[in-house]
PDB file of C-alpha atoms in Angstrom:
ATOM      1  CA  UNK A 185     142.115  93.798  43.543  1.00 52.00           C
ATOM      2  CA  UNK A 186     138.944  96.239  43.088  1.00 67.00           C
ATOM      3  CA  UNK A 187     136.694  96.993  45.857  1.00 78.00           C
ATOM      4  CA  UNK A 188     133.864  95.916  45.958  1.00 83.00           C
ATOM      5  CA  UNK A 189     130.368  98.102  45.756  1.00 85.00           C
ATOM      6  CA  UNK A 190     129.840  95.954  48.913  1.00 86.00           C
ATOM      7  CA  UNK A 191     132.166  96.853  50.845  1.00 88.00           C
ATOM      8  CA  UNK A 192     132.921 100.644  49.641  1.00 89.00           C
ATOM      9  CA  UNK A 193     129.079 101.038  50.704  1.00 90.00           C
ATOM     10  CA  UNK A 194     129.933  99.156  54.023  1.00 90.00           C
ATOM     11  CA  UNK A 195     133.325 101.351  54.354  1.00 93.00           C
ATOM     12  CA  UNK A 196     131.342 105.199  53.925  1.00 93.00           C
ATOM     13  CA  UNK A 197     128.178 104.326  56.241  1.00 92.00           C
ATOM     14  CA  UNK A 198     130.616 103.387  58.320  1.00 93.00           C
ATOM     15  CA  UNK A 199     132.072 106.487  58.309  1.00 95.00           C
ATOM     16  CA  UNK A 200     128.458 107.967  58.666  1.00 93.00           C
ATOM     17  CA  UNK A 201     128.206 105.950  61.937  1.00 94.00           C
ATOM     18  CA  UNK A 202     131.606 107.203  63.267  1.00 95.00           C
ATOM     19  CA  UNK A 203     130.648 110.977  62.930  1.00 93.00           C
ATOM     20  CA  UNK A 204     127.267 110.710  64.012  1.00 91.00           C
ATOM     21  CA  UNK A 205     129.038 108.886  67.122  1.00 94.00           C
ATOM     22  CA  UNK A 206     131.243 111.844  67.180  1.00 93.00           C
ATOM     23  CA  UNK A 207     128.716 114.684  67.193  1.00 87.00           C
ATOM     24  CA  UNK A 208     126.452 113.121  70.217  1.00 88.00           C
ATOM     25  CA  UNK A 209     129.821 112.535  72.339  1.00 90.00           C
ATOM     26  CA  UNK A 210     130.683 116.392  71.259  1.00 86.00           C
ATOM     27  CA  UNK A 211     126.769 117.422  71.981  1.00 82.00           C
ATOM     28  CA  UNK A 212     126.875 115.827  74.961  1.00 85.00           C
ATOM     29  CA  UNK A 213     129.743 117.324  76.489  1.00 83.00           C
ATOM     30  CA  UNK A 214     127.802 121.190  75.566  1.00 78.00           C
ATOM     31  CA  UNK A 215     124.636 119.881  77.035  1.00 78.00           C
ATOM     32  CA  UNK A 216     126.718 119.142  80.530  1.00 76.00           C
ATOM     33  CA  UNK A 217     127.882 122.769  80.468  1.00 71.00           C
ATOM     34  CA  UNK A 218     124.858 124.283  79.652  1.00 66.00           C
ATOM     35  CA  UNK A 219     124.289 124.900  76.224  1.00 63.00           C
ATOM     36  CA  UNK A 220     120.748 123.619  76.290  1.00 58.00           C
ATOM     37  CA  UNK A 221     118.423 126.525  76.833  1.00 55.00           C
ATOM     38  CA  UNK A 222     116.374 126.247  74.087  1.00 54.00           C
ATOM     39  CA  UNK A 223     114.067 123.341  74.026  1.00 51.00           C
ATOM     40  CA  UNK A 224     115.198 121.835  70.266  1.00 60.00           C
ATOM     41  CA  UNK A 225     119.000 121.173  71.160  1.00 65.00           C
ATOM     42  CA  UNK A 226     117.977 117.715  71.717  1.00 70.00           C
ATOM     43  CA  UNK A 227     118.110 117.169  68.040  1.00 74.00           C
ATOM     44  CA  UNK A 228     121.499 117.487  68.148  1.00 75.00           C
ATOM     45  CA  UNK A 229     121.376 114.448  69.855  1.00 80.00           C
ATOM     46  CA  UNK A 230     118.426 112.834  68.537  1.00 82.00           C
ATOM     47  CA  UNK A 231     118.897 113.040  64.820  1.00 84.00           C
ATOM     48  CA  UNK A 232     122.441 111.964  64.615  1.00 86.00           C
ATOM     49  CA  UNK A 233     121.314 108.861  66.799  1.00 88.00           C
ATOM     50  CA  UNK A 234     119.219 107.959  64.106  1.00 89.00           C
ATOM     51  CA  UNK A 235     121.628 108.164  61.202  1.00 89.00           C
ATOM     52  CA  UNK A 236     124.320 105.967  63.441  1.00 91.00           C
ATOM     53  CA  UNK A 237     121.417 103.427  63.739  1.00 91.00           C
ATOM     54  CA  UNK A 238     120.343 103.399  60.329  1.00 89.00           C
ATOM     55  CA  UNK A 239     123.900 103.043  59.012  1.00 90.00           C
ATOM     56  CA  UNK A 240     124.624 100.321  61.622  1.00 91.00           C
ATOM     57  CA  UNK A 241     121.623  98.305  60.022  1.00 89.00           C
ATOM     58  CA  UNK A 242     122.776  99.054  56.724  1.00 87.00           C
ATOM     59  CA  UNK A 243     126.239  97.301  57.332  1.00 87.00           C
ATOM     60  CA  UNK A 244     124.558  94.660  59.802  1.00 86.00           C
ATOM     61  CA  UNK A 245     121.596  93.944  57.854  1.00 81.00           C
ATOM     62  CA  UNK A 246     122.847  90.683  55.859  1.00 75.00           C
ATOM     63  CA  UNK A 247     122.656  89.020  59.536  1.00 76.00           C
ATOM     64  CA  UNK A 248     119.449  89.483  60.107  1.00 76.00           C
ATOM     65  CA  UNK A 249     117.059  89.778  57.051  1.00 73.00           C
ATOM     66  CA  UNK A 250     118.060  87.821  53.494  1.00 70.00           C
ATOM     67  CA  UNK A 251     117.756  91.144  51.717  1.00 76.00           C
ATOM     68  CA  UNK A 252     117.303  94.844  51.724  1.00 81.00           C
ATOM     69  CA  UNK A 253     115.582  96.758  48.821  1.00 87.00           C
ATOM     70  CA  UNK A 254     117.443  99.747  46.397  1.00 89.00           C
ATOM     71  CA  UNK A 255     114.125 101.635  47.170  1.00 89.00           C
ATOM     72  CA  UNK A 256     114.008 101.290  51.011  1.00 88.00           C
ATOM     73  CA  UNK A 257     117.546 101.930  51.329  1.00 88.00           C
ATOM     74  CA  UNK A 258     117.264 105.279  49.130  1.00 88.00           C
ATOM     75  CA  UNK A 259     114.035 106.074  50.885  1.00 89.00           C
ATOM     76  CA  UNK A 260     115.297 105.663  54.419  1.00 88.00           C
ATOM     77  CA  UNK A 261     118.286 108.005  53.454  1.00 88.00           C
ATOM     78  CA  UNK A 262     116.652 110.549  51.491  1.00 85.00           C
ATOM     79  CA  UNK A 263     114.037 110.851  54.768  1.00 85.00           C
ATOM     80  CA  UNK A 264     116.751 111.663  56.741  1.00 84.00           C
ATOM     81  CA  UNK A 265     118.736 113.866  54.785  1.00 79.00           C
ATOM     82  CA  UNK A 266     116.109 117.371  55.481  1.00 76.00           C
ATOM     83  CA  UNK A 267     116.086 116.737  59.625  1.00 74.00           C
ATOM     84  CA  UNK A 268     120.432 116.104  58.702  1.00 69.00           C
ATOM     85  CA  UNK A 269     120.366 120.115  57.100  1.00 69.00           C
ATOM     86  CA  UNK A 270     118.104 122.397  58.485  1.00 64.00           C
ATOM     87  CA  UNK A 271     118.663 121.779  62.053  1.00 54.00           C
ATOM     88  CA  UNK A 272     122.098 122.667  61.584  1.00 53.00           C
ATOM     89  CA  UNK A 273     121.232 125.985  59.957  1.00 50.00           C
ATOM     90  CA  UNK A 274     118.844 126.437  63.313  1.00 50.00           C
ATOM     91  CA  UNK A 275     121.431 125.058  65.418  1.00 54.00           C
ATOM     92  CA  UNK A 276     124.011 127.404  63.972  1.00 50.00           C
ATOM     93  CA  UNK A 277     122.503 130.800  64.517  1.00 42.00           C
ATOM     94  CA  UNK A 278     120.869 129.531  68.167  1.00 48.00           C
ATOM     95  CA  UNK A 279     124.962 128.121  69.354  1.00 50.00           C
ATOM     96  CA  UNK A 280     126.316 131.525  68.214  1.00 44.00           C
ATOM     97  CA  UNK A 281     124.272 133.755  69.854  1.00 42.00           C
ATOM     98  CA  UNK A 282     124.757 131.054  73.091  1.00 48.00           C
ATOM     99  CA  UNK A 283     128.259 131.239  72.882  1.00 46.00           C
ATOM    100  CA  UNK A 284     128.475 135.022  72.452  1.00 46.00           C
ATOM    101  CA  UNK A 285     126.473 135.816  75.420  1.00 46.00           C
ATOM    102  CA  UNK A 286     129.150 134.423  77.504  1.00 51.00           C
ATOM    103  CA  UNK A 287     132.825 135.097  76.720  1.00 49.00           C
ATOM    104  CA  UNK A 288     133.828 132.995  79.465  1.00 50.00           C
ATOM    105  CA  UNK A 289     132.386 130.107  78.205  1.00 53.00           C
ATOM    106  CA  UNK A 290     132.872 130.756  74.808  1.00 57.00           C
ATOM    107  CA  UNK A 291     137.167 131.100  75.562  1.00 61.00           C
ATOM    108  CA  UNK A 292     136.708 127.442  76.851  1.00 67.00           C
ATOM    109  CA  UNK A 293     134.221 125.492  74.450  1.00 71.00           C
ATOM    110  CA  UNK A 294     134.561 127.428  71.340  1.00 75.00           C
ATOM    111  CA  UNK A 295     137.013 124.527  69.791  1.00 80.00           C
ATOM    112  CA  UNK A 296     134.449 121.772  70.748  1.00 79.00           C
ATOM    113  CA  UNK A 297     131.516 124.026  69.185  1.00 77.00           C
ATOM    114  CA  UNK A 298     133.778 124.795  66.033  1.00 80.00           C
ATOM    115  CA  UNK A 299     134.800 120.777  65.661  1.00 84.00           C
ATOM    116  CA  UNK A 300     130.840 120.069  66.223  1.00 82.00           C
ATOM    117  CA  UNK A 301     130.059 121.826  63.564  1.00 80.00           C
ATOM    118  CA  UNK A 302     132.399 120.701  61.587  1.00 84.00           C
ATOM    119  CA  UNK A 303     131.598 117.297  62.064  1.00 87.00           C
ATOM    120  CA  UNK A 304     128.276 118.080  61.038  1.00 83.00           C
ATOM    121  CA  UNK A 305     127.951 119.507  58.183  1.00 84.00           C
ATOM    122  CA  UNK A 306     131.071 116.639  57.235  1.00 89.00           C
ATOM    123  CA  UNK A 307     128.154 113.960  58.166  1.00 88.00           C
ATOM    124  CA  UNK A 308     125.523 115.386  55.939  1.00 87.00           C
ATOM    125  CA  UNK A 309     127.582 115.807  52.618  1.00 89.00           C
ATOM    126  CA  UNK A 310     128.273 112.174  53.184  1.00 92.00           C
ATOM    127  CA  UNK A 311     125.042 111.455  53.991  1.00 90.00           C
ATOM    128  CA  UNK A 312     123.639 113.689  50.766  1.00 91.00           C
ATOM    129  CA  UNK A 313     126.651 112.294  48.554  1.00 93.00           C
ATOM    130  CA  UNK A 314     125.167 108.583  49.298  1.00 93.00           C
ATOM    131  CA  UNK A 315     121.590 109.280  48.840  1.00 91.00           C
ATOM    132  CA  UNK A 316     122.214 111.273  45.953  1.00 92.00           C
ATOM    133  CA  UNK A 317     125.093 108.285  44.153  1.00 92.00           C
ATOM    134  CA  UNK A 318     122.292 105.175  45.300  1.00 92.00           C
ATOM    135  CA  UNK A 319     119.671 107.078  43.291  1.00 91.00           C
ATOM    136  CA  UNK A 320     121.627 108.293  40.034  1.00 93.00           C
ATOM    137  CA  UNK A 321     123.081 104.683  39.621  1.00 91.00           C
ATOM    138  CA  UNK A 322     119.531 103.031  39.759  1.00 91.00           C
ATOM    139  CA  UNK A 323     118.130 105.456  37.634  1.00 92.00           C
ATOM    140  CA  UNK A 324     120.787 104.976  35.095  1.00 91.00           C
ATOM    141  CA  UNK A 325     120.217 100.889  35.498  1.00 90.00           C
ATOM    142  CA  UNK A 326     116.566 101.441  34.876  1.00 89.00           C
ATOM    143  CA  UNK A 327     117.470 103.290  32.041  1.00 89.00           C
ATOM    144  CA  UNK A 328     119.948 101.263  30.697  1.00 84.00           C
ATOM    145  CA  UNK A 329     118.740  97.638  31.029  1.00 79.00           C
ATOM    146  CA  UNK A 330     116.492  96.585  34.244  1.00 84.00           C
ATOM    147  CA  UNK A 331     113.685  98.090  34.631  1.00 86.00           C
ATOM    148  CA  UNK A 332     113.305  96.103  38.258  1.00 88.00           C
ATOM    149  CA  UNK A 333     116.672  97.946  39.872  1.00 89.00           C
ATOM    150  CA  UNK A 334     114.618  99.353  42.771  1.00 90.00           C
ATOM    151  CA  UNK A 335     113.169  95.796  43.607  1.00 88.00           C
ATOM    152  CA  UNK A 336     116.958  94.041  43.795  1.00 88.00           C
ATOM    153  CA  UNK A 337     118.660  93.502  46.889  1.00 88.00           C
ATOM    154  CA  UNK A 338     121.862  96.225  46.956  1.00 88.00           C
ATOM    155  CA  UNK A 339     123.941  93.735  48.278  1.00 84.00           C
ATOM    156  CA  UNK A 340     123.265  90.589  46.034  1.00 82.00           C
ATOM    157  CA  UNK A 341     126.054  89.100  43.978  1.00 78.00           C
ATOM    158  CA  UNK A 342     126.801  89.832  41.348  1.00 80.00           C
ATOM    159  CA  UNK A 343     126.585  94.082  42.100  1.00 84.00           C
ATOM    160  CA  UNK A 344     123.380  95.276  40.693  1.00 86.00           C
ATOM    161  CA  UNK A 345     124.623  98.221  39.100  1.00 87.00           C
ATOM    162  CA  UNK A 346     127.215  96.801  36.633  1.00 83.00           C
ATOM    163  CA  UNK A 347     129.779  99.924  36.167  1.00 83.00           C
ATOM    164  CA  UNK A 348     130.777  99.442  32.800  1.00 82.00           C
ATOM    165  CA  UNK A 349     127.495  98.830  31.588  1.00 81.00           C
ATOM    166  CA  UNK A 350     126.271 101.886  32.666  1.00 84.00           C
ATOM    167  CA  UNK A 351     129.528 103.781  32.142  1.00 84.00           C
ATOM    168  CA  UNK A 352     129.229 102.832  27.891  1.00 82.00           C
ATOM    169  CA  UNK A 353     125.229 103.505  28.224  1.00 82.00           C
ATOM    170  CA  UNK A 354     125.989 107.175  29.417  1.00 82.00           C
ATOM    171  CA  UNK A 355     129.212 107.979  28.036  1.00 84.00           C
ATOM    172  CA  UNK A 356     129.266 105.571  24.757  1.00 80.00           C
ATOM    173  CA  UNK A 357     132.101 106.910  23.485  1.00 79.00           C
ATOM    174  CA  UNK A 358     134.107 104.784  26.033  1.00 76.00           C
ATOM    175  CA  UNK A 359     132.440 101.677  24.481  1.00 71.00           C
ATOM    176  CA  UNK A 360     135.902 100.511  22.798  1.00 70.00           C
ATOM    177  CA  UNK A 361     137.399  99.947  26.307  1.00 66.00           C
ATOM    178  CA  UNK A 362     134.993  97.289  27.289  1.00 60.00           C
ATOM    179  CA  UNK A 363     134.854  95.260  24.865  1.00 52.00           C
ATOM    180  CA  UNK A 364     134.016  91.894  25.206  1.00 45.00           C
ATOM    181  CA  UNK A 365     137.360  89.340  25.594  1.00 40.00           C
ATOM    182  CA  UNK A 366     136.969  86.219  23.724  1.00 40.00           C
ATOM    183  CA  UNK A 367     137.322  83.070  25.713  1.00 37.00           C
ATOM    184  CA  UNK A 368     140.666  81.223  24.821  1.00 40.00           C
ATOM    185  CA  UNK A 369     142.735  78.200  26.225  1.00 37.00           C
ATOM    186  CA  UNK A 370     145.587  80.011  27.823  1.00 43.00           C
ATOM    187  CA  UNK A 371     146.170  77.626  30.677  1.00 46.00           C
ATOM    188  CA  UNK A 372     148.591  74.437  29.556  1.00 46.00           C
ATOM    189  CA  UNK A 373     146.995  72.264  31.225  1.00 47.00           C
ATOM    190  CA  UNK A 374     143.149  73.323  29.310  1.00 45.00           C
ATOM    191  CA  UNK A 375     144.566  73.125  26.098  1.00 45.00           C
ATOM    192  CA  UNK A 376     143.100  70.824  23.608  1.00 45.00           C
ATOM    193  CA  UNK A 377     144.745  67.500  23.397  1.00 49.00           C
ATOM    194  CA  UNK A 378     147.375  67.391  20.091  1.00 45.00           C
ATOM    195  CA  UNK A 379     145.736  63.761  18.954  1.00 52.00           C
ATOM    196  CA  UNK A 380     142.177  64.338  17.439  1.00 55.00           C
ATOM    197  CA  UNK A 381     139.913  61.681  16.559  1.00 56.00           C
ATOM    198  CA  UNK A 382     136.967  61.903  14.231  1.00 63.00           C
ATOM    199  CA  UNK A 383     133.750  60.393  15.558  1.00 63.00           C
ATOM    200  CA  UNK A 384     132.478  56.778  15.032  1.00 64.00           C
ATOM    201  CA  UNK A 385     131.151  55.881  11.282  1.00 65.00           C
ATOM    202  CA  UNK A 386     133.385  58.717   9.907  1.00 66.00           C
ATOM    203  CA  UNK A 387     134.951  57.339   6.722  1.00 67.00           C
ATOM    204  CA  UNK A 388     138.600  58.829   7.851  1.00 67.00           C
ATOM    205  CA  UNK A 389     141.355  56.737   8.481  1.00 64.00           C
ATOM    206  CA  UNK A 390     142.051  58.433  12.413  1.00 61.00           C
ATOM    207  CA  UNK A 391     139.622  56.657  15.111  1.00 59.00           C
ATOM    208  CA  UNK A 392     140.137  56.695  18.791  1.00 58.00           C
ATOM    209  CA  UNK A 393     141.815  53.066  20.071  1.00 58.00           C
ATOM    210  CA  UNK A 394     140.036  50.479  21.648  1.00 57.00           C
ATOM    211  CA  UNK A 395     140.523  51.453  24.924  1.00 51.00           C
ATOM    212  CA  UNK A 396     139.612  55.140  24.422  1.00 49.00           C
ATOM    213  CA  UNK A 397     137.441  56.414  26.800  1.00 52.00           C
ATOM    214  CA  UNK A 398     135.772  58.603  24.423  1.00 50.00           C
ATOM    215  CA  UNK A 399     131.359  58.195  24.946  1.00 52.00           C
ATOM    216  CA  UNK A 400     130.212  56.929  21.588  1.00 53.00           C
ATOM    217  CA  UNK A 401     126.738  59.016  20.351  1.00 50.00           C
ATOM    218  CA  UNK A 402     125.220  55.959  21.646  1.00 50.00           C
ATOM    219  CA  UNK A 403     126.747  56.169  24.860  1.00 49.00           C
ATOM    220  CA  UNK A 404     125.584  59.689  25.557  1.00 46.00           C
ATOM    221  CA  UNK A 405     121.649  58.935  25.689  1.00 46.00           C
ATOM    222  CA  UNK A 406     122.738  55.729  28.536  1.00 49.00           C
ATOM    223  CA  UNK A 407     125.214  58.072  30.638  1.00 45.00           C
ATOM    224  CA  UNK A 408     122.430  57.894  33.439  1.00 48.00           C
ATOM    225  CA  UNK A 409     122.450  54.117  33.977  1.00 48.00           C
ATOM    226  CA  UNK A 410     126.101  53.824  33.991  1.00 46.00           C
ATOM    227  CA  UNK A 411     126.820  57.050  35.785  1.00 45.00           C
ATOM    228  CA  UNK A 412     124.138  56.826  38.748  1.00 45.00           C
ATOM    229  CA  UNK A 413     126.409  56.848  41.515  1.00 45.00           C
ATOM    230  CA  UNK A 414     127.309  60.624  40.642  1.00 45.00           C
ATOM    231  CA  UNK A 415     124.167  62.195  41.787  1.00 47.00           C
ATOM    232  CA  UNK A 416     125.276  61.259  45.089  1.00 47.00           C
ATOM    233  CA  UNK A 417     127.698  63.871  44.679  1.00 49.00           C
ATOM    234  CA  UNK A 418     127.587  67.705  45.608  1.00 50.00           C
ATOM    235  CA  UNK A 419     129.006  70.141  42.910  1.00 49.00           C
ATOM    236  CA  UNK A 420     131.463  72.308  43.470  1.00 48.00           C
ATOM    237  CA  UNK A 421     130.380  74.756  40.784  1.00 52.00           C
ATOM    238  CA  UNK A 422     127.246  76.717  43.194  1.00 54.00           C
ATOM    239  CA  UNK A 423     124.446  77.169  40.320  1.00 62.00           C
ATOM    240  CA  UNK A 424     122.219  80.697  40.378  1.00 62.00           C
ATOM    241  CA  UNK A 425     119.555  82.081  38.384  1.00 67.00           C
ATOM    242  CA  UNK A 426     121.204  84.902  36.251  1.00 70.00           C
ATOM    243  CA  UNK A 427     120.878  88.521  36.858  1.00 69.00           C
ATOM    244  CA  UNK A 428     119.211  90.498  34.280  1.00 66.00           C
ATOM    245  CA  UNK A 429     122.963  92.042  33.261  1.00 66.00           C
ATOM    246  CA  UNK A 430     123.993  88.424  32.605  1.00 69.00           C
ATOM    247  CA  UNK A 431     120.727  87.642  30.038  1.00 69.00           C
ATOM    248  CA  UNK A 432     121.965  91.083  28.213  1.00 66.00           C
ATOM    249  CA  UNK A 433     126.096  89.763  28.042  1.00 69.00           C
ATOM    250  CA  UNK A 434     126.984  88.428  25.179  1.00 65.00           C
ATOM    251  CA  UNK A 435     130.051  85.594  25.581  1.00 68.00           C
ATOM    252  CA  UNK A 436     132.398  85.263  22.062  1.00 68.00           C
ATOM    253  CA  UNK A 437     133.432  81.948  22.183  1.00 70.00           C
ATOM    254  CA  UNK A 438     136.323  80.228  19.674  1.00 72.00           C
ATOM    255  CA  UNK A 439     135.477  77.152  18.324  1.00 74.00           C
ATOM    256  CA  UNK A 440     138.052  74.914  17.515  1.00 72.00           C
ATOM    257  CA  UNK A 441     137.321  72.275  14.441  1.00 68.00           C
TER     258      UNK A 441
END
């Protein structure tokens, strides 16, 4: 079974949430042992707080609001992603020279420094990876087809950024691998019945017995007086408004006569 845009979006903000967790526990534990002389080592704490909560509210969202915006969630991201970087530079040159100044210190906290840093820069290429894949796929959908991809909720149903649609718009060349499958009775139990009838005032000699519950033309226009217990009924078939990818999909369909 594929996954789901959904849920891979869901999977790598968590992710973003687990190392942002990571690098406050990690700054913490350097701020108890005093690597906090200069005033700005806060951000270390600060600005990974903020990504944790904004992927948090990314994955949590659905239970609270009906809908998020492709444009808010890029812009939120994209906001970010500066404050994610260049502190880090800052935050690099100011740990070194910290660290240095004291060998002591330095023998014992060196590995949590190291895996800090690590972490960090490993929490920014996500972050930068997911700003910068959100914004090339809705620029390709505008491209390609809908013109109102920034407006559309990133996680309605069906995805808004249809894959293979976009996939043949940039790379057409792989156009003869999704191609359109005609819909056929494969299933038994769907398949036409073998006794065919031709309809009333046909001069054939096949007609449908007596008792054959086939409507008669006739029939069809007074379906709602004989059938008006049915609206009682709930569907199980849900009914939507198409997406603008279904108005541009073409279905083949096979007739039979």
């Amino acid at each position: 079974m594929a996954l789901s845009f959904r849920t891979a979006r869901r999977m790598w903000m968590g992710m973003v949430a687990l190392l942002s967790l990571a690098c406050i526990s990690l700054a913490l534990v350097l701020w108890a042992h005093g690597y906090s002389k200069s005033n700005n080592f806060g951000a270390l704490i600060a600005i990974p707080s903020f990504a944790c909560a904004g992927a948090i509210w990314t994955i949590l969202k659905k239970k609270f609001c009906s809908s998020q915006m492709i444009c808010i969630e890029a812009t939120w991201v994209f906001a970010l992603l500066p404050f994610q970087i260049c502190k880090w530079e800052h935050r690099l040159l100011l740990g070194l020279f910290t660290l240095e100044s004291d060998g002591a210190r330095h023998s014992r906290f060196s590995a949590v420094y190291q895996a800090l840093l690590a972490l960090v820069w490993t929490n920014a290429a996500l972050i930068f990876v997911y700003a910068a894949g959100i914004s090339f796929l809705a620029l390709l959908t505008q491209l390609s087809y809908d013109p109102d991809i920034w407006s559309r909720d990133i996680d309605s149903s069906p995805c808004p950024f249809p894959f293979p649609t976009l996939i043949v718009y940039a790379l057409p060349f792989t156009a003869k691998h999704f191609h359109m499958i005609p819909v056929e009775f494969q299933d038994p139990q769907h398949a036409p019945s073998a006794s065919e009838y031709c309809i009333p005032g046909c001069s054939c000699q096949t007609k449908p017995p007596e008792s054959s519950d086939i409507p008669t033309p006739g029939g069809l226009f007074n379906i709602q007086n004989s059938t008006s217990y049915v609206g009682s009924t709930r569907s199980i078939i849900p009914i939507r408004v198409p997406t603008a990818k279904e108005n541009a999909t073409h279905i083949t369909l096979n007739l039979r006569i």
